[in-house]
GROMACS .gro file of C-alpha atoms in nm:
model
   93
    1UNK     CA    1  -0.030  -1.169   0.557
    2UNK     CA    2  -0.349  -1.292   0.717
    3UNK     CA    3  -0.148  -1.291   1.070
    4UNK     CA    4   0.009  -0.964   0.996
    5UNK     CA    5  -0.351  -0.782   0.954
    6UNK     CA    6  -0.507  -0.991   1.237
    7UNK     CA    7  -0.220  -0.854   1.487
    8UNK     CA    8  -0.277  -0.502   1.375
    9UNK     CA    9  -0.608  -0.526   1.382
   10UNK     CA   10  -0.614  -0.585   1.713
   11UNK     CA   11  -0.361  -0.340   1.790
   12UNK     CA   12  -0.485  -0.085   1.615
   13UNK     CA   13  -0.816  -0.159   1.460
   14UNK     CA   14  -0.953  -0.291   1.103
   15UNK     CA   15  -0.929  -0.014   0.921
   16UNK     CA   16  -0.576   0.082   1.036
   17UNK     CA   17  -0.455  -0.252   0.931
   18UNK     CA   18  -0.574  -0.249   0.572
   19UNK     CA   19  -0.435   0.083   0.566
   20UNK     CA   20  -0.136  -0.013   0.681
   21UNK     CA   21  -0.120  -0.310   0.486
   22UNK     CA   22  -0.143  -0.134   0.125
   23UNK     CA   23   0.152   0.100   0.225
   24UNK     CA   24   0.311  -0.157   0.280
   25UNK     CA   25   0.240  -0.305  -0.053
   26UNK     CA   26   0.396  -0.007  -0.258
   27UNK     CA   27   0.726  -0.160  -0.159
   28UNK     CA   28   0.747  -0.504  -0.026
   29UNK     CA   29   0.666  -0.822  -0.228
   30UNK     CA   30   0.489  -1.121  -0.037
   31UNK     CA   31   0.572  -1.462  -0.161
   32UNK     CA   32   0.434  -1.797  -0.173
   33UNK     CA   33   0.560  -2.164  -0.196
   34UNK     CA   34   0.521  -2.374  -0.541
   35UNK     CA   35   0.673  -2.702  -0.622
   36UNK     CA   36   1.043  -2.611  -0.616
   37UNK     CA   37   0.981  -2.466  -0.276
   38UNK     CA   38   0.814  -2.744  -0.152
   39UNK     CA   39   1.110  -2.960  -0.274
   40UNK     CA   40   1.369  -2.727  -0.066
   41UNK     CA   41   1.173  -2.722   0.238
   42UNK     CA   42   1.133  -3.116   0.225
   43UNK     CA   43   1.524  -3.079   0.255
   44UNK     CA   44   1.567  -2.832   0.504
   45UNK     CA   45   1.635  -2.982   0.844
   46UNK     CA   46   1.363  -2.839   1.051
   47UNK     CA   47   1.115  -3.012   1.271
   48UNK     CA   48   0.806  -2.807   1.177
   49UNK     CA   49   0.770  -2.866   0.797
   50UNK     CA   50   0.549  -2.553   0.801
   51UNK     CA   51   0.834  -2.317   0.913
   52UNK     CA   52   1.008  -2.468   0.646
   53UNK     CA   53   0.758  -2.408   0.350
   54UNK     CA   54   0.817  -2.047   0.510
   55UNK     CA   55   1.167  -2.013   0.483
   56UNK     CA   56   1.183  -2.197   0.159
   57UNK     CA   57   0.932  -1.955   0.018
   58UNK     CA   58   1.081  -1.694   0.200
   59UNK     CA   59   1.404  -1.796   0.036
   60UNK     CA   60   1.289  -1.828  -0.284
   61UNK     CA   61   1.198  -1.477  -0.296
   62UNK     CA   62   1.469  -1.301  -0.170
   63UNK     CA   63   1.290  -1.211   0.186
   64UNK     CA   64   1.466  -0.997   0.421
   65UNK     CA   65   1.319  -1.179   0.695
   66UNK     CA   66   1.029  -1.408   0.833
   67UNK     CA   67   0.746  -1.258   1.080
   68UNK     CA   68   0.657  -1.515   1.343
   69UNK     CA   69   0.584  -1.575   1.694
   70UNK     CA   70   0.836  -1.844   1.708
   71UNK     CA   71   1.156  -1.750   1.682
   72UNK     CA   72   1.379  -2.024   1.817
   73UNK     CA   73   1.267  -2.233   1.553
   74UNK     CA   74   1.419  -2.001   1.286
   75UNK     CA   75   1.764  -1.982   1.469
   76UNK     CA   76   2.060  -2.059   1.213
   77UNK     CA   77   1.884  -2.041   0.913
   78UNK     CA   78   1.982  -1.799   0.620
   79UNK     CA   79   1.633  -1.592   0.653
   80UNK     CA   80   1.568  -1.378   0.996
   81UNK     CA   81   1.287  -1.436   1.203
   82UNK     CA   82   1.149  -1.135   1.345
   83UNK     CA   83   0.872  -1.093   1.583
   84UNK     CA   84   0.554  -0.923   1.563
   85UNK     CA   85   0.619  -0.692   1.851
   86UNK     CA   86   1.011  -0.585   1.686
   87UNK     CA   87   0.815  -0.599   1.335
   88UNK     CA   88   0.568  -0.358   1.483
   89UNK     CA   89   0.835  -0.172   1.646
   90UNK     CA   90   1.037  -0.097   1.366
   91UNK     CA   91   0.775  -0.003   1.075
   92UNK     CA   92   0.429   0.099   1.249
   93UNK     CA   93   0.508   0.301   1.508
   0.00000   0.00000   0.00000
């Protein structure tokens, strides 16, 4: 989330973002990892063990994808990355 605001922030400006941010709100759900989804990304075969506490959170609550900068490292995984720029793309402008 806090990457989200920060790149519309500086697209747009503060105020947009927060704006933008509570619409967003009134129908997506934002999850975040507890034990169980600590355990799955411990198992998940990825190099950066951040990217997996994503996708294991991300997993855990039915995401329809993953925003990041680094999409290669979210190649053949059951979640879709998608980048800030597509993200932005496709629901802000």
């Amino acid at each position: 989330m806090s990457n989200l605001f920060y790149l519309l922030s500086a697209a747009h400006s503060s105020r947009f973002a927060r704006h933008f941010l509570t619409g967003l709100l009134t129908f997506t759900e934002f999850v975040s990892g507890g034990t169980v989804s600590v355990r799955h990304a411990l198992g998940l075969r990825m190099a950066d063990f951040e990217n997996a506490l994503q996708v294991a959170a991300a997993i855990s609550g039915d995401a329809n994808f993953i925003l990041t900068q680094n999409i290669p490292d979210y190649r053949g995984l059951t979640v879709t990355a998608l980048a800030p720029t597509d993200f932005h793309k496709r629901f802000v402008t």
